[in-house]
């Protein structure tokens, strides 16, 4: 089982729709959860983080965390062509002496104009 | 200069060459990282330095040698690499919090390495 799993996509949605990106993780002791966006040829940039169960909203983005199900999701409302990118889920996993950040392989999102 | 800067942005080297990648962070963070990104694979954590001490070495071959002279600078020394080492090498920094939580990562633009 991969430590952080994401559907590689591509996920294709029309402009204005809601894009739903999902991620599962294997370590129940994971504490912090992140979504990074990576445009083609660019480096990842953080767009959301969530530490507690429930929803966290920031503009058009909502992160959802369910620790019991070991599931994290990212919703993008009113999707725009500029949202087309690869979205990386990342999890702080326990290690000796602290935590380390483990990434999923990413989901490619394509928003059609 | 702001954020995390990496040089060179592109590097082509032969298998017998020795080269170095450089990273500098201007965010006042206390941890720095090297990640490797290959096509269609997750980001692979290579090395972590926290407070200038190496705290993570993920079974990386010895042909990769990191150096962290201070909290703002990180190097990756490369020698006798293999073609399969061709990838995007990303440097990142973060502020390590209580209980060792790594916090949000801020990435540089990466160094695209091609080994012939």
XYZ file of N, CA and C in Angstrom:
687
model
N 0.841 -1.191 0.000
C 0.000 0.000 0.000
C 0.882 1.247 0.000
N 0.588 2.191 -0.916
C 1.343 3.433 -0.948
C 1.016 4.256 0.284
N 1.994 5.035 0.738
C 1.778 5.840 1.933
C 0.753 6.935 1.701
N 0.784 7.539 0.520
C -0.196 8.559 0.148
C -0.655 8.225 -1.266
N -1.953 8.019 -1.434
C -2.487 7.608 -2.732
C -3.413 8.642 -3.312
N -3.210 8.895 -4.590
C -4.085 9.787 -5.328
C -4.370 9.162 -6.686
N -5.534 9.445 -7.225
C -5.854 9.063 -8.593
C -5.064 9.972 -9.523
N -4.310 9.369 -10.457
C -3.425 10.186 -11.288
C -4.172 11.056 -12.299
N -5.443 10.686 -12.593
C -6.210 11.464 -13.558
C -5.779 11.138 -14.980
N -6.027 12.049 -15.955
C -6.478 13.418 -15.680
C -7.963 13.493 -15.318
N -8.269 14.449 -14.445
C -9.632 14.791 -14.114
C -10.005 15.997 -14.963
N -11.053 15.850 -15.738
C -11.464 16.910 -16.646
C -12.821 17.447 -16.217
N -12.905 18.756 -15.992
C -14.162 19.382 -15.595
C -14.394 20.610 -16.465
N -15.650 20.974 -16.705
C -15.912 22.202 -17.470
C -15.713 23.426 -16.595
N -15.411 24.532 -17.224
C -15.264 25.791 -16.513
C -16.525 26.094 -15.715
N -16.343 26.531 -14.467
C -17.457 26.858 -13.604
C -17.943 25.710 -12.731
N -17.496 24.504 -13.023
C -17.929 23.332 -12.246
C -17.082 23.198 -10.973
N -17.471 22.240 -10.127
C -16.690 21.913 -8.921
C -15.752 20.753 -9.250
N -14.467 20.956 -8.981
C -13.493 19.874 -9.138
C -13.255 19.255 -7.765
N -13.291 17.930 -7.706
C -13.112 17.218 -6.448
C -11.898 16.308 -6.552
N -10.921 16.564 -5.712
C -9.667 15.808 -5.732
C -9.546 15.039 -4.419
N -9.169 13.783 -4.500
C -9.182 12.918 -3.329
C -7.808 12.325 -3.030
N -7.608 11.983 -1.764
C -6.315 11.472 -1.316
C -6.563 10.578 -0.098
N -5.904 9.431 -0.043
C -5.931 8.594 1.148
C -4.506 8.383 1.642
N -4.367 8.123 2.946
C -3.036 7.950 3.525
C -3.047 6.763 4.460
N -1.869 6.188 4.685
C -1.805 4.915 5.414
C -1.475 5.057 6.902
N -0.779 6.112 7.300
C -0.325 6.241 8.691
C -1.379 6.953 9.537
N -1.996 6.215 10.451
C -3.059 6.796 11.295
C -2.543 7.906 12.191
N -1.248 7.906 12.457
C -0.692 8.936 13.325
C -0.352 10.233 12.609
N -0.663 10.332 11.331
C -0.354 11.545 10.579
C -1.071 12.743 11.181
N -0.374 13.887 11.218
C -0.880 15.040 11.962
C -1.332 16.187 11.083
N -0.631 16.410 9.971
C -0.902 17.604 9.165
C -1.044 17.185 7.717
N -1.880 17.943 6.992
C -2.226 17.531 5.634
C -2.205 18.761 4.743
N -1.636 18.588 3.568
C -1.380 19.738 2.695
C -1.818 19.427 1.273
N -2.225 20.475 0.583
C -2.430 20.390 -0.871
C -1.504 21.395 -1.539
N -0.739 20.887 -2.498
C 0.144 21.721 -3.297
C -0.345 21.685 -4.741
N -0.168 22.790 -5.422
C -0.482 22.883 -6.843
C 0.828 23.012 -7.611
N 0.953 22.266 -8.701
C 2.163 22.323 -9.508
C 1.782 22.505 -10.973
N 2.088 23.678 -11.499
C 1.900 23.913 -12.925
C 3.026 23.230 -13.688
N 2.747 22.888 -14.937
C 3.734 22.213 -15.766
C 5.026 23.024 -15.854
N 6.137 22.408 -15.543
C 7.434 23.075 -15.608
C 7.753 23.968 -14.432
N 6.879 23.977 -13.434
C 7.085 24.815 -12.248
C 7.219 23.943 -11.007
N 7.565 24.572 -9.903
C 7.686 23.844 -8.646
C 6.351 23.867 -7.900
N 6.167 22.952 -6.959
C 4.918 22.927 -6.185
C 4.779 24.181 -5.318
N 3.536 24.638 -5.166
C 3.252 25.749 -4.261
C 2.085 25.339 -3.376
N 2.187 25.692 -2.104
C 1.158 25.328 -1.136
C -0.108 26.141 -1.382
N -1.255 25.465 -1.428
C -2.519 26.192 -1.546
C -3.427 25.997 -0.348
N -3.320 24.877 0.350
C -4.179 24.654 1.513
C -3.464 23.739 2.498
N -3.741 23.927 3.780
C -3.342 22.940 4.773
C -4.486 22.775 5.761
N -4.553 21.601 6.360
C -5.622 21.309 7.315
C -5.071 20.386 8.372
N -5.418 20.660 9.638
C -4.891 19.879 10.736
C -5.993 19.106 11.485
N -7.254 19.615 11.427
C -8.336 19.035 12.220
C -9.412 18.444 11.323
N -10.123 17.475 11.839
C -11.251 16.893 11.108
C -12.258 17.972 10.721
N -12.846 17.804 9.544
C -13.860 18.739 9.095
C -13.436 19.455 7.836
N -14.035 20.605 7.626
C -13.787 21.388 6.418
C -13.021 22.655 6.754
N -12.208 23.084 5.806
C -11.528 24.374 5.916
C -11.633 25.059 4.562
N -12.165 26.275 4.576
C -12.427 26.981 3.327
C -11.482 28.169 3.182
N -11.024 28.378 1.949
C -10.195 29.541 1.633
C -10.518 29.955 0.203
N -11.358 30.966 0.080
C -11.767 31.405 -1.252
C -12.527 30.313 -1.977
N -12.081 29.947 -3.155
C -12.761 28.905 -3.941
C -12.336 27.497 -3.526
N -11.381 27.391 -2.615
C -10.849 26.094 -2.212
C -11.423 25.661 -0.858
N -11.776 24.385 -0.761
C -12.174 23.784 0.508
C -11.415 22.487 0.686
N -10.717 22.363 1.804
C -10.063 21.110 2.154
C -10.941 20.388 3.167
N -11.042 19.074 3.005
C -11.840 18.254 3.905
C -10.970 17.139 4.456
N -11.069 16.920 5.766
C -10.258 15.890 6.408
C -11.147 14.964 7.224
N -10.936 13.676 7.048
C -11.616 12.649 7.831
C -10.551 11.674 8.312
N -10.092 11.871 9.541
C -8.994 11.047 10.059
C -9.424 9.597 10.285
N -10.681 9.386 10.645
C -11.153 8.014 10.865
C -11.067 7.196 9.576
N -11.365 7.843 8.470
C -11.312 7.163 7.168
C -9.970 7.356 6.482
N -9.081 8.150 7.080
C -7.755 8.436 6.525
C -7.892 8.983 5.114
N -8.645 10.045 5.029
C -9.076 10.588 3.744
C -8.996 12.113 3.795
N -8.411 12.673 2.730
C -8.332 14.127 2.593
C -8.835 14.469 1.202
N -9.560 15.560 1.081
C -10.001 15.956 -0.244
C -9.838 17.459 -0.423
N -9.836 17.865 -1.674
C -9.775 19.279 -2.037
C -10.882 19.549 -3.044
N -11.744 20.516 -2.719
C -12.780 20.934 -3.647
C -12.413 22.299 -4.204
N -12.554 22.438 -5.509
C -12.325 23.732 -6.149
C -13.642 24.159 -6.782
N -14.227 25.209 -6.230
C -15.492 25.702 -6.771
C -15.230 26.665 -7.920
N -16.237 26.777 -8.815
C -16.130 27.702 -9.949
C -14.765 27.534 -10.641
N -14.483 26.310 -11.048
C -13.178 26.001 -11.639
C -12.898 26.883 -12.849
N -11.637 27.306 -12.950
C -11.183 28.157 -14.042
C -10.093 27.431 -14.835
N -9.941 27.773 -16.112
C -8.846 27.158 -16.883
C -7.487 27.325 -16.200
N -7.309 28.421 -15.472
C -6.043 28.650 -14.766
C -5.830 27.686 -13.601
N -6.852 26.945 -13.233
C -6.707 25.912 -12.203
C -6.117 24.627 -12.765
N -5.982 24.539 -14.078
C -5.418 23.337 -14.706
C -3.970 23.162 -14.255
N -3.706 22.076 -13.574
C -2.392 21.835 -12.973
C -2.413 20.433 -12.367
N -1.295 20.033 -11.801
C -1.246 18.799 -11.011
C -1.343 19.162 -9.544
N -2.219 18.481 -8.825
C -2.447 18.764 -7.405
C -1.847 17.625 -6.576
N -0.939 18.005 -5.697
C -0.208 17.041 -4.882
C -0.763 17.056 -3.463
N -1.118 15.890 -2.977
C -1.515 15.723 -1.583
C -0.261 15.370 -0.781
N -0.090 15.965 0.385
C 1.083 15.675 1.215
C 0.646 15.504 2.664
N 1.341 14.608 3.352
C 0.958 14.228 4.704
C 2.201 14.226 5.583
N 2.087 14.762 6.791
C 3.177 14.660 7.758
C 3.099 13.299 8.450
N 4.061 12.455 8.145
C 4.065 11.092 8.671
C 5.080 10.992 9.803
N 4.740 10.199 10.821
C 5.654 10.042 11.945
C 6.954 9.364 11.517
N 8.053 9.826 12.100
C 9.335 9.151 11.965
C 10.047 9.326 13.293
N 11.154 8.627 13.485
C 11.920 8.760 14.720
C 12.339 10.211 14.915
N 11.959 10.787 16.040
C 12.363 12.158 16.341
C 11.444 13.222 15.797
N 10.404 12.845 15.083
C 9.511 13.888 14.568
C 8.659 13.382 13.432
N 8.484 14.229 12.427
C 7.647 13.893 11.278
C 8.391 14.194 9.995
N 7.940 13.606 8.892
C 8.442 14.005 7.593
C 7.260 14.072 6.639
N 7.405 14.879 5.610
C 6.322 15.101 4.664
C 6.436 14.106 3.519
N 5.358 13.357 3.312
C 5.281 12.371 2.233
C 4.264 12.866 1.213
N 4.629 12.776 -0.059
C 3.766 13.259 -1.136
C 3.122 12.104 -1.879
N 1.901 12.346 -2.359
C 1.307 11.473 -3.352
C 1.848 11.823 -4.728
N 1.510 10.986 -5.719
C 2.018 11.187 -7.075
C 1.304 12.321 -7.802
N 0.181 12.775 -7.246
C -0.501 13.907 -7.851
C -1.655 13.522 -8.758
N -2.638 14.416 -8.841
C -3.769 14.273 -9.762
C -3.716 15.429 -10.747
N -3.724 15.098 -12.039
C -3.768 16.152 -13.056
C -5.190 16.619 -13.249
N -5.399 17.907 -13.146
C -6.716 18.513 -13.355
C -6.680 19.340 -14.632
N -7.718 19.159 -15.454
C -7.852 19.934 -16.683
C -9.223 20.596 -16.665
N -9.238 21.912 -16.711
C -10.493 22.660 -16.711
C -10.722 23.184 -18.125
N -11.807 22.730 -18.736
C -12.113 23.084 -20.133
C -12.878 24.383 -20.199
N -12.401 25.297 -21.017
C -13.065 26.602 -21.195
C -14.347 26.445 -22.002
N 16.348 39.396 -3.152
C 15.988 37.998 -3.362
C 14.948 37.580 -2.316
N 13.952 36.863 -2.750
C 12.947 36.378 -1.813
C 12.752 34.897 -2.016
N 12.159 34.248 -0.992
C 11.784 32.848 -1.130
C 12.976 31.926 -1.172
N 12.882 30.928 -2.016
C 13.909 29.896 -2.130
C 14.448 29.929 -3.554
N 15.738 30.110 -3.686
C 16.349 30.193 -5.014
C 17.317 29.041 -5.227
N 17.285 28.475 -6.419
C 18.142 27.350 -6.763
C 18.958 27.684 -8.012
N 20.205 27.251 -7.998
C 21.065 27.358 -9.175
C 21.901 26.098 -9.316
N 22.227 25.690 -10.557
C 21.678 26.236 -11.803
C 20.259 25.727 -12.035
N 19.529 26.338 -12.943
C 18.184 25.868 -13.267
C 18.228 24.640 -14.164
N 19.259 24.559 -14.984
C 19.429 23.408 -15.874
C 20.889 22.980 -15.829
N 21.102 21.668 -15.847
C 22.458 21.141 -15.802
C 22.513 19.860 -16.614
N 23.496 19.805 -17.518
C 23.751 18.590 -18.281
C 25.156 18.129 -17.916
N 25.277 16.885 -17.513
C 26.593 16.405 -17.127
C 26.812 14.970 -17.586
N 28.073 14.647 -17.795
C 28.434 13.285 -18.122
C 28.565 12.467 -16.857
N 28.651 11.177 -17.030
C 28.660 10.279 -15.876
C 29.938 10.416 -15.049
N 30.985 10.981 -15.610
C 32.225 11.107 -14.847
C 32.420 12.502 -14.244
N 31.492 13.413 -14.537
C 31.645 14.781 -14.033
C 31.351 14.887 -12.540
N 31.820 15.999 -11.967
C 31.428 16.395 -10.612
C 30.821 17.779 -10.706
N 29.630 17.925 -10.167
C 28.950 19.223 -10.164
C 28.235 19.390 -8.833
N 27.749 20.616 -8.586
C 26.992 20.878 -7.362
C 25.757 21.695 -7.664
N 24.689 21.395 -6.956
C 23.476 22.203 -6.979
C 23.463 23.056 -5.720
N 22.983 24.300 -5.894
C 22.971 25.224 -4.757
C 21.555 25.686 -4.472
N 21.252 25.862 -3.207
C 19.945 26.356 -2.778
C 20.154 27.387 -1.676
N 19.369 28.458 -1.739
C 19.436 29.495 -0.706
C 18.016 29.904 -0.339
N 17.734 29.980 0.954
C 16.405 30.411 1.378
C 16.504 31.717 2.162
N 15.545 32.601 1.884
C 15.517 33.938 2.487
C 14.286 34.104 3.381
N 13.798 32.997 3.922
C 12.543 33.006 4.678
C 12.754 32.872 6.182
N 14.005 32.734 6.608
C 14.275 32.572 8.032
C 13.869 31.225 8.591
N 13.730 30.235 7.725
C 13.316 28.903 8.160
C 14.474 28.153 8.822
N 14.113 27.078 9.565
C 15.152 26.332 10.276
C 15.363 24.929 9.731
N 14.723 24.609 8.622
C 14.913 23.291 8.002
C 14.969 23.440 6.499
N 15.805 22.610 5.874
C 15.938 22.610 4.415
C 15.954 21.174 3.911
N 15.487 21.002 2.680
C 15.231 19.670 2.137
C 15.709 19.568 0.692
N 16.116 18.374 0.305
C 16.274 18.048 -1.108
C 15.242 16.980 -1.457
N 14.484 17.242 -2.537
C 13.541 16.281 -3.098
C 13.936 15.989 -4.539
N 13.657 14.759 -4.969
C 13.835 14.379 -6.364
C 12.464 14.160 -6.980
N 12.238 14.750 -8.166
C 10.972 14.540 -8.859
C 11.235 13.955 -10.240
N 10.785 12.705 -10.428
C 10.879 12.031 -11.719
C 9.485 11.960 -12.318
N 9.417 11.794 -13.608
C 8.134 11.774 -14.315
C 7.205 10.711 -13.725
N 5.956 11.138 -13.459
C 4.882 10.250 -13.005
C 5.188 9.527 -11.694
N 6.126 10.030 -10.911
C 6.416 9.433 -9.607
C 6.232 10.488 -8.521
N 5.920 10.061 -7.303
C 5.805 11.053 -6.221
C 7.146 11.720 -5.953
N 7.062 12.899 -5.400
C 8.268 13.550 -4.904
C 8.955 12.629 -3.905
N 10.268 12.428 -4.110
C 11.028 11.559 -3.219
C 11.907 12.410 -2.316
N 11.713 12.265 -1.013
C 12.546 12.994 -0.073
C 13.928 12.361 -0.045
N 14.960 13.192 -0.249
C 16.339 12.686 -0.249
C 17.019 12.988 1.082
N 17.063 14.250 1.444
C 17.780 14.677 2.648
C 16.991 15.777 3.348
N 17.123 15.784 4.670
C 16.552 16.848 5.479
C 17.628 17.363 6.419
N 17.740 18.672 6.497
C 18.588 19.309 7.495
C 17.692 20.163 8.382
N 17.764 19.919 9.670
C 17.027 20.730 10.627
C 18.040 21.338 11.576
N 18.024 22.661 11.659
C 19.016 23.377 12.472
C 20.432 22.945 12.074
N 20.631 22.819 10.781
C 21.932 22.510 10.167
C 22.428 21.099 10.462
N 21.610 20.287 11.087
C 22.002 18.901 11.339
C 21.202 17.997 10.410
N 21.891 17.051 9.758
C 21.180 16.147 8.874
C 20.346 15.182 9.711
N 19.029 15.212 9.499
C 18.147 14.363 10.292
C 17.479 13.298 9.456
N 17.697 13.317 8.166
C 17.058 12.338 7.299
C 17.980 12.065 6.123
N 18.145 10.785 5.846
C 18.908 10.379 4.676
C 18.224 9.128 4.163
N 17.395 9.301 3.160
C 16.494 8.229 2.731
C 17.163 7.225 1.813
N 18.207 6.574 2.299
C 18.876 5.539 1.512
C 19.270 6.053 0.135
N 19.779 7.250 0.113
C 20.193 7.850 -1.152
C 21.602 7.359 -1.496
N 21.875 7.004 -2.774
C 23.222 6.541 -3.136
C 24.286 7.566 -2.785
N 25.469 7.081 -2.479
C 26.543 7.964 -2.017
C 27.052 8.896 -3.112
N 26.642 8.689 -4.347
C 27.039 9.615 -5.403
C 26.335 10.976 -5.254
N 25.358 11.042 -4.336
C 24.732 12.310 -3.939
C 25.230 12.647 -2.536
N 25.798 13.829 -2.398
C 26.368 14.207 -1.104
C 25.871 15.596 -0.721
N 25.049 15.707 0.347
C 24.527 17.016 0.728
C 25.492 17.756 1.637
N 25.312 19.071 1.667
C 26.094 19.915 2.576
C 25.229 21.090 2.992
N 25.204 21.368 4.290
C 24.408 22.490 4.798
C 25.296 23.337 5.700
N 25.993 24.325 5.158
C 26.943 25.103 5.959
C 26.276 26.033 6.964
N 25.032 26.450 6.697
C 24.285 27.291 7.640
C 22.809 27.142 7.326
N 21.961 27.783 8.105
C 20.520 27.550 7.972
C 19.928 28.114 6.683
N 20.690 28.898 5.943
C 20.158 29.519 4.729
C 20.644 28.870 3.446
N 21.651 28.023 3.540
C 22.274 27.468 2.336
C 22.302 25.954 2.389
N 22.066 25.369 1.225
C 22.081 23.909 1.091
C 22.673 23.569 -0.268
N 23.551 22.582 -0.273
C 24.170 22.136 -1.516
C 23.890 20.653 -1.718
N 23.912 20.243 -2.980
C 23.877 18.824 -3.319
C 25.027 18.571 -4.286
N 26.047 17.872 -3.793
C 27.219 17.569 -4.607
C 26.971 16.272 -5.364
N 27.295 16.300 -6.647
C 26.985 15.185 -7.543
C 28.271 14.634 -8.156
N 28.443 13.332 -8.144
C 29.613 12.752 -8.807
C 29.313 11.346 -9.268
N 29.862 11.015 -10.427
C 29.672 9.712 -11.086
C 28.214 9.306 -11.108
N 27.357 10.207 -11.593
C 25.931 9.916 -11.654
C 25.612 8.958 -12.791
N 24.402 8.422 -12.750
C 23.906 7.501 -13.750
C 22.787 8.175 -14.551
N 22.523 7.721 -15.767
C 21.436 8.325 -16.547
C 20.091 8.314 -15.813
N 19.832 7.296 -14.992
C 18.559 7.241 -14.263
C 18.452 8.301 -13.170
N 19.538 9.004 -12.911
C 19.492 10.117 -11.951
C 18.955 11.391 -12.584
N 18.736 11.378 -13.875
C 18.150 12.544 -14.549
C 16.758 12.800 -13.980
N 16.539 14.020 -13.515
C 15.275 14.354 -12.852
C 15.286 15.844 -12.519
N 14.200 16.281 -11.921
C 14.122 17.633 -11.370
C 14.455 17.541 -9.881
N 15.444 18.291 -9.448
C 15.842 18.287 -8.045
C 15.328 19.572 -7.401
N 14.478 19.375 -6.414
C 13.815 20.499 -5.768
C 14.362 20.696 -4.361
N 14.673 21.928 -4.060
C 15.040 22.323 -2.704
C 13.812 22.948 -2.053
N 13.655 22.728 -0.778
C 12.547 23.335 -0.050
C 13.016 23.740 1.336
N 12.269 24.654 1.944
C 12.544 25.018 3.330
C 11.234 25.066 4.095
N 11.337 24.960 5.409
C 10.159 25.071 6.260
C 10.600 25.476 7.651
N 9.610 25.850 8.460
C 9.868 26.126 9.863
C 9.415 24.912 10.653
N 10.340 24.196 11.255
C 9.978 23.031 12.049
C 9.365 23.516 13.359
N 8.201 22.954 13.700
C 7.446 23.414 14.863
C 7.648 22.449 16.023
N 6.852 22.654 17.056
C 6.923 21.753 18.220
C 6.675 20.313 17.805
N 7.306 19.399 18.482
C 7.160 17.965 18.240
C 7.618 17.557 16.847
N 8.420 18.382 16.223
C 9.026 17.981 14.955
C 8.119 18.060 13.753
N 6.965 18.707 13.856
C 6.111 18.869 12.690
C 6.799 19.775 11.671
N 6.819 19.332 10.411
C 7.630 20.033 9.427
C 6.999 21.326 8.939
N 5.705 21.495 9.085
C 5.117 22.723 8.593
C 5.057 22.776 7.086
N 4.605 23.888 6.593
C 4.428 24.045 5.157
C 5.789 24.163 4.474
N 5.912 23.521 3.317
C 7.148 23.550 2.552
C 7.090 24.646 1.495
N 8.180 25.369 1.378
C 8.318 26.372 0.326
C 9.426 25.886 -0.612
N 9.071 25.718 -1.880
C 9.987 25.127 -2.847
C 10.685 26.179 -3.684
N 11.917 25.846 -4.070
C 12.581 26.587 -5.129
C 12.064 26.143 -6.482
N 12.555 26.764 -7.549
C 12.083 26.451 -8.885
C 12.672 25.157 -9.432
N 13.664 24.615 -8.755
C 14.210 23.334 -9.160
C 15.409 23.451 -10.082
N 16.209 22.387 -10.074
C 17.334 22.246 -11.005
C 17.064 21.017 -11.861
N 16.904 21.239 -13.163
C 16.637 20.126 -14.079
C 17.963 19.510 -14.482
N 18.185 18.268 -14.053
C 19.461 17.586 -14.285
C 19.303 16.530 -15.367
N 20.206 16.552 -16.316
C 20.271 15.510 -17.342
C 21.653 14.882 -17.300
N 21.678 13.565 -17.140
C 22.943 12.831 -17.097
C 23.079 12.030 -18.388
N 24.132 12.298 -19.129
C 24.321 11.629 -20.425
C 25.164 10.370 -20.265
